[in-house]
């Protein structure tokens, strides 16, 4: 069961500890839906912590894995932790009946200048490396088709970013998808069109309040399609 207040308290403390640890604070950049929720006003709640590893050094990667594990141990039981080819992953349980926190650190260096896509922002007095808007938007667009299963929360986030006229980092889109932004937006529209309104709340409903749920069920899909087509039309 998701207790939003408790979950946010835990995530905030984890973020604080990661970025207060000088041995790893410059090695990870905060991104994803929770980043957009904490720093850019995303209206929906978000439950995971996503980062990019900002180094290709194996020793530094292992240090991040070790230090992050030590930090998470303070807040509950680590149910799973491992380093895969492109990912450092933790599943943290902070209560038997509570929602787990997934902490995922992407270790794939998609661009040599990846750190330039992050900037220092403050959260309650703690400086953190936070993804810039155009990088977040590009990542969400790519996730729409690259996930093994489409996530309705990606559609919601894309709607919010597009509604607020965020720029999209075309270089990131090209790197992740192999297509120009204009070409790829066609793919995005097609994916969203295939998703039915009665399925739009799957995996998203618990992250919205009742009023937002009603709006999303009736409007999210068509509004997002319009906004992406509008972006596409504006591109030269």
Coordinates of C-alpha atoms in Angstrom, one line a residue:
X1 CA 0.0 0.0 0.0
X2 CA 1.3 3.4 -0.9
X3 CA 1.4 6.0 1.8
X4 CA 2.5 9.1 -0.2
X5 CA 3.6 11.2 2.8
X6 CA 5.7 8.4 4.3
X7 CA 7.1 7.5 0.9
X8 CA 8.1 11.1 0.1
X9 CA 9.8 11.4 3.6
X10 CA 11.9 8.3 2.9
X11 CA 12.9 9.5 -0.6
X12 CA 13.8 12.9 0.6
X13 CA 16.1 11.5 3.3
X14 CA 17.7 9.2 0.8
X15 CA 18.4 12.0 -1.6
X16 CA 19.8 14.2 1.2
X17 CA 22.2 11.4 2.3
X18 CA 23.4 10.7 -1.2
X19 CA 24.2 14.3 -2.0
X20 CA 25.7 15.0 1.4
X21 CA 28.2 12.2 0.8
X22 CA 31.1 14.0 -0.9
X23 CA 32.6 10.7 -2.1
X24 CA 29.7 10.1 -4.5
X25 CA 27.7 13.4 -4.7
X26 CA 29.4 14.5 -7.9
X27 CA 29.1 11.0 -9.5
X28 CA 25.3 10.7 -9.8
X29 CA 22.7 12.9 -11.5
X30 CA 19.1 12.9 -10.4
X31 CA 16.5 12.4 -13.2
X32 CA 13.1 10.8 -13.9
X33 CA 9.6 11.4 -12.7
X34 CA 10.6 11.9 -9.0
X35 CA 13.1 14.5 -10.1
X36 CA 10.3 16.3 -12.1
X37 CA 8.0 16.0 -9.1
X38 CA 10.6 17.4 -6.6
X39 CA 12.0 20.2 -8.8
X40 CA 9.7 21.0 -11.7
X41 CA 6.2 20.9 -10.4
X42 CA 5.0 17.6 -11.9
X43 CA 1.5 17.2 -10.5
X44 CA 1.5 13.4 -10.1
X45 CA 3.3 11.6 -7.3
X46 CA 6.3 9.5 -8.1
X47 CA 7.7 6.5 -6.2
X48 CA 11.2 5.6 -7.6
X49 CA 14.6 7.3 -7.5
X50 CA 16.4 7.4 -10.9
X51 CA 19.9 8.6 -11.5
X52 CA 22.6 8.6 -14.2
X53 CA 26.1 7.6 -13.3
X54 CA 28.3 10.5 -14.5
X55 CA 31.6 8.5 -14.7
X56 CA 32.8 5.5 -16.7
X57 CA 35.4 4.6 -14.1
X58 CA 34.7 1.1 -12.7
X59 CA 36.1 1.8 -9.3
X60 CA 33.9 4.9 -9.0
X61 CA 30.9 2.8 -10.1
X62 CA 31.6 0.3 -7.4
X63 CA 32.0 3.0 -4.9
X64 CA 28.6 4.4 -5.7
X65 CA 27.1 0.9 -5.3
X66 CA 28.8 0.4 -2.0
X67 CA 28.0 3.9 -0.5
X68 CA 24.4 3.8 -1.8
X69 CA 23.9 0.5 -0.2
X70 CA 25.2 1.8 3.1
X71 CA 22.8 4.7 2.9
X72 CA 19.8 2.6 2.1
X73 CA 20.4 0.2 5.0
X74 CA 19.5 3.0 7.4
X75 CA 15.9 3.1 6.1
X76 CA 14.8 -0.5 5.9
X77 CA 15.7 -3.8 4.3
X78 CA 17.4 -4.0 1.0
X79 CA 15.4 -6.8 -0.7
X80 CA 17.6 -6.8 -3.8
X81 CA 20.8 -5.1 -5.0
X82 CA 23.0 -5.8 -8.0
X83 CA 25.1 -4.3 -10.7
X84 CA 24.0 -5.3 -14.2
X85 CA 25.6 -4.3 -17.5
X86 CA 24.0 -0.9 -17.6
X87 CA 22.3 -0.5 -14.2
X88 CA 22.9 -0.4 -10.5
X89 CA 19.6 -1.4 -8.9
X90 CA 18.3 -1.5 -5.3
X91 CA 14.9 -2.4 -3.9
X92 CA 14.3 -1.0 -0.5
X93 CA 11.5 -2.1 1.8
X94 CA 10.9 0.3 4.7
X95 CA 7.8 -1.5 6.1
X96 CA 6.0 -4.8 5.6
X97 CA 2.8 -3.2 4.3
X98 CA 4.4 -0.2 2.6
X99 CA 5.3 0.4 -1.1
X100 CA 9.0 -0.4 -1.9
X101 CA 11.4 2.3 -3.1
X102 CA 13.3 1.3 -6.3
X103 CA 16.6 3.1 -6.7
X104 CA 18.0 2.7 -10.2
X105 CA 21.3 4.2 -11.4
X106 CA 21.9 4.0 -15.2
X107 CA 25.6 3.3 -15.8
X108 CA 25.4 3.5 -19.6
X109 CA 27.3 6.6 -20.8
X110 CA 25.1 7.7 -23.6
X111 CA 27.1 10.9 -24.3
X112 CA 30.6 11.9 -23.4
X113 CA 29.4 15.2 -22.1
X114 CA 26.5 13.8 -20.1
X115 CA 27.3 15.9 -17.0
X116 CA 26.5 19.0 -19.0
X117 CA 22.8 17.9 -19.0
X118 CA 22.6 18.3 -15.2
X119 CA 22.7 21.5 -13.0
X120 CA 23.0 22.2 -9.3
X121 CA 19.7 22.8 -7.6
X122 CA 18.8 23.0 -3.9
X123 CA 16.3 20.8 -2.1
X124 CA 15.7 22.0 1.5
X125 CA 19.3 23.4 1.7
X126 CA 21.0 20.4 0.1
X127 CA 22.7 20.9 -3.3
X128 CA 21.9 18.2 -5.8
X129 CA 22.8 17.5 -9.4
X130 CA 19.5 17.6 -11.2
X131 CA 18.6 16.8 -14.8
X132 CA 17.8 19.8 -17.0
X133 CA 14.3 20.0 -18.5
X134 CA 15.2 19.2 -22.1
X135 CA 17.1 16.1 -21.0
X136 CA 14.2 14.9 -18.9
X137 CA 11.7 15.4 -21.7
X138 CA 13.9 13.5 -24.2
X139 CA 14.3 10.7 -21.8
X140 CA 10.6 10.4 -21.2
X141 CA 9.9 10.4 -24.9
X142 CA 12.4 7.6 -25.5
X143 CA 11.0 5.6 -22.6
X144 CA 7.6 5.6 -24.2
X145 CA 8.8 3.0 -26.9
X146 CA 11.9 1.6 -25.3
X147 CA 10.3 0.1 -22.2
X148 CA 9.3 -3.6 -22.5
X149 CA 5.8 -2.5 -21.6
X150 CA 4.4 1.0 -22.1
X151 CA 3.9 2.9 -18.8
X152 CA 0.9 5.3 -18.5
X153 CA 3.0 7.5 -16.2
X154 CA 5.3 8.3 -19.2
X155 CA 2.3 9.6 -21.2
X156 CA 1.3 11.8 -18.2
X157 CA 4.8 13.2 -17.8
X158 CA 5.0 13.9 -21.5
X159 CA 1.7 15.7 -21.4
X160 CA 2.9 17.9 -18.5
X161 CA 6.3 18.7 -20.2
X162 CA 4.6 19.5 -23.5
X163 CA 1.8 21.5 -21.9
X164 CA 4.5 23.7 -20.4
X165 CA 6.3 24.0 -23.7
X166 CA 9.6 22.4 -22.5
X167 CA 12.4 22.1 -25.0
X168 CA 13.4 18.6 -26.1
X169 CA 17.1 17.6 -26.4
X170 CA 17.1 16.3 -30.0
X171 CA 20.6 14.9 -29.6
X172 CA 19.5 12.6 -26.7
X173 CA 16.5 11.4 -28.7
X174 CA 18.7 10.6 -31.7
X175 CA 21.2 8.8 -29.5
X176 CA 18.6 6.7 -27.7
X177 CA 16.2 5.9 -30.6
X178 CA 18.3 6.4 -33.7
X179 CA 15.7 8.8 -35.1
X180 CA 15.3 12.5 -35.5
X181 CA 13.0 14.1 -33.1
X182 CA 10.4 14.8 -35.8
X183 CA 10.5 11.1 -37.0
X184 CA 10.3 9.8 -33.5
X185 CA 7.3 11.9 -32.5
X186 CA 5.4 10.0 -35.1
X187 CA 6.2 6.8 -33.3
X188 CA 5.2 8.3 -29.9
X189 CA 1.8 9.4 -31.3
X190 CA 1.2 5.9 -32.7
X191 CA 2.0 4.3 -29.4
X192 CA -0.4 6.6 -27.5
X193 CA -3.1 6.2 -30.1
X194 CA -3.0 2.4 -29.5
X195 CA -3.5 2.8 -25.8
X196 CA -7.2 2.8 -24.9
X197 CA -8.7 5.4 -22.5
X198 CA -10.0 2.6 -20.2
X199 CA -6.4 1.5 -19.7
X200 CA -4.8 4.9 -19.2
X201 CA -4.9 4.7 -15.4
X202 CA -3.0 1.4 -15.1
X203 CA 0.0 2.0 -13.0
X204 CA -0.9 5.7 -12.8
X205 CA -4.2 5.9 -10.8
X206 CA -2.6 5.5 -7.4
X207 CA -0.3 8.5 -8.2
X208 CA -3.2 10.9 -8.8
X209 CA -5.9 12.4 -6.7
X210 CA -9.6 11.6 -7.6
X211 CA -10.1 14.8 -9.7
X212 CA -6.9 14.1 -11.6
X213 CA -7.9 10.5 -12.3
X214 CA -11.2 11.6 -13.8
X215 CA -9.4 14.2 -16.0
X216 CA -6.8 11.7 -17.1
X217 CA -9.3 9.0 -18.0
X218 CA -11.3 11.4 -20.2
X219 CA -8.6 13.6 -21.6
X220 CA -4.9 12.5 -21.1
X221 CA -4.6 10.5 -24.2
X222 CA -6.1 12.9 -26.7
X223 CA -4.5 16.0 -25.1
X224 CA -1.0 14.4 -25.3
X225 CA -1.5 13.3 -28.9
X226 CA -2.5 16.9 -29.8
X227 CA 0.5 18.4 -28.0
X228 CA 3.0 16.0 -29.6
X229 CA 1.5 16.7 -33.1
X230 CA 1.8 20.4 -32.4
X231 CA 5.5 20.0 -31.5
X232 CA 6.0 18.0 -34.7
X233 CA 4.3 20.6 -36.8
X234 CA 6.5 23.4 -35.3
X235 CA 9.7 21.6 -36.1
X236 CA 11.3 22.6 -39.4

